[in-house]
PDB file of C-alpha atoms in Angstrom:
ATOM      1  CA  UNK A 723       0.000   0.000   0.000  1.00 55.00           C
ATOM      2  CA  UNK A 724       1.919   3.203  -1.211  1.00 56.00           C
ATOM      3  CA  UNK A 725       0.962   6.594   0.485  1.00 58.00           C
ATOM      4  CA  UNK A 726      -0.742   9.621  -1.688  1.00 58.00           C
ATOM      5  CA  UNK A 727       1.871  12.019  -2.999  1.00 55.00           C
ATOM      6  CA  UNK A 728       2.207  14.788  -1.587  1.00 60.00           C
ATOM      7  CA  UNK A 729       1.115  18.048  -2.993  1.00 55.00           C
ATOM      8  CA  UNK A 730       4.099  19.215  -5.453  1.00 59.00           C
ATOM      9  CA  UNK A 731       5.619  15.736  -5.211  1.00 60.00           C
ATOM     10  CA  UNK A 732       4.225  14.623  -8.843  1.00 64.00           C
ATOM     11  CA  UNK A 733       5.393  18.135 -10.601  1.00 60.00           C
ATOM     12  CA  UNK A 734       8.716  17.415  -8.845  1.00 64.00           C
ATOM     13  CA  UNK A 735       9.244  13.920 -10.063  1.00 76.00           C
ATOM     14  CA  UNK A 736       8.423  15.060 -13.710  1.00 74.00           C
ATOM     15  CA  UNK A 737      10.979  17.964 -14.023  1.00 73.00           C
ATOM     16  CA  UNK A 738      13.057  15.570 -12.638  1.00 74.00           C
ATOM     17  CA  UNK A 739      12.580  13.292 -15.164  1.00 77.00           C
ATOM     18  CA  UNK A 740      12.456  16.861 -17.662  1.00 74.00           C
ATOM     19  CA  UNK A 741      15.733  18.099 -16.491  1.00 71.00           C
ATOM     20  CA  UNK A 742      17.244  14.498 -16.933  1.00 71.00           C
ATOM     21  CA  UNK A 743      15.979  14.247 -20.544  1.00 71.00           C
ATOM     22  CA  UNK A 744      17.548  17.683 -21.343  1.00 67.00           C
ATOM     23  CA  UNK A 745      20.977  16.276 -19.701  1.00 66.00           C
ATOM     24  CA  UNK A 746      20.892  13.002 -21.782  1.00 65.00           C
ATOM     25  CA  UNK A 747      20.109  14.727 -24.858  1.00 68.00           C
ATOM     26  CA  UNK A 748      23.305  17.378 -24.538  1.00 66.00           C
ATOM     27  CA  UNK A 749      25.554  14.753 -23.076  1.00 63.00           C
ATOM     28  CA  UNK A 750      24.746  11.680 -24.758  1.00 60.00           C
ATOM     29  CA  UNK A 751      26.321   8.572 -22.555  1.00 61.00           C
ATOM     30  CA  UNK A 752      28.110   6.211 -24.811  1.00 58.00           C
ATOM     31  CA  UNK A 753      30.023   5.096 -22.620  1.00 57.00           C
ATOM     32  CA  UNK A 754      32.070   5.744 -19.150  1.00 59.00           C
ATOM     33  CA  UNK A 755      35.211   5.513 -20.340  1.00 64.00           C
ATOM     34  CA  UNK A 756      34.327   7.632 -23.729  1.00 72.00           C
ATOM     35  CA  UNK A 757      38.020   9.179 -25.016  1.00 80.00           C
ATOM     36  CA  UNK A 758      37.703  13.487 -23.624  1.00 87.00           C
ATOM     37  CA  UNK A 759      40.787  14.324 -25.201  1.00 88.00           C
ATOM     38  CA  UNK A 760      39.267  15.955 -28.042  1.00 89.00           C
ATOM     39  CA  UNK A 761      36.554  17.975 -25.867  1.00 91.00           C
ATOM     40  CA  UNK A 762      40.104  18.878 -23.621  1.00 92.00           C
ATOM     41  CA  UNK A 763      41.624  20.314 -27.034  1.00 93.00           C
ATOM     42  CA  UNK A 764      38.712  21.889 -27.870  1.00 95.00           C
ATOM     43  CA  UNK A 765      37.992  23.805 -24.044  1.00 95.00           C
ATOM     44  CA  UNK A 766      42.047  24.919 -24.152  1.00 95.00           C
ATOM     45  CA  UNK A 767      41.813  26.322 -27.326  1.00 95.00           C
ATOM     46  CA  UNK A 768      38.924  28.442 -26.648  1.00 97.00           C
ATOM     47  CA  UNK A 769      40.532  29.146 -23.423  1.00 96.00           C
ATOM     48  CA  UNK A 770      43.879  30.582 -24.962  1.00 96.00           C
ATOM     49  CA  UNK A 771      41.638  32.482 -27.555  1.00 96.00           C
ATOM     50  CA  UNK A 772      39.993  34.083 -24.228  1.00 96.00           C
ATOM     51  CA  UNK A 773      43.029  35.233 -22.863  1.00 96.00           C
ATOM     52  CA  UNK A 774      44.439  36.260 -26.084  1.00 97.00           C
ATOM     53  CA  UNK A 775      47.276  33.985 -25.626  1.00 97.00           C
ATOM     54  CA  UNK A 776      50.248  34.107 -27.716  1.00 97.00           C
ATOM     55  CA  UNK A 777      52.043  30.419 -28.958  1.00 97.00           C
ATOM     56  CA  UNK A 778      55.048  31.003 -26.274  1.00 97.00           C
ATOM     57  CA  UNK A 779      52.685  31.693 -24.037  1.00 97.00           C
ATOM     58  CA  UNK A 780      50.683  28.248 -24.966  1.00 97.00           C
ATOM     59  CA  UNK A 781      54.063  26.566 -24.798  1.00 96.00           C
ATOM     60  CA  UNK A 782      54.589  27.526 -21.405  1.00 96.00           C
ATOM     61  CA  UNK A 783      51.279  26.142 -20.283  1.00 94.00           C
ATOM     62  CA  UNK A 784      51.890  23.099 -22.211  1.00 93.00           C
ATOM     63  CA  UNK A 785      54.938  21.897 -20.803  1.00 92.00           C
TER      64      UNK A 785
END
């Protein structure tokens, strides 16, 4: 015998389930171990572009 929900519980649950749709459909899971090197090459170079980084200065960072 479950008990009633409580008021708000049911809205909860679905953006719950809304908010985990959204998720899945941006980050798709293929798998745990999935390779991130490219998404790593791709967040550095937009963060050297941000701080208008010169290629010594990328060196540097690199090492």
């Amino acid at each position: 015998h479950s008990e009633p929900a409580l008021a708000g519980e049911e809205s909860l649950s679905k953006e719950s389930r809304d908010s985990q749709r959204d998720v899945s459909s941006i980050c798709p899971q293929h798998d745990k171990i999935s390779d991130t090197s490219k998404l790593e090459s791709q967040i550095d170079k937009l963060v050297y572009k941000l701080y208008n980084l010169n290629e010594e200065e990328i060196k540097i960072i690199n090492k």
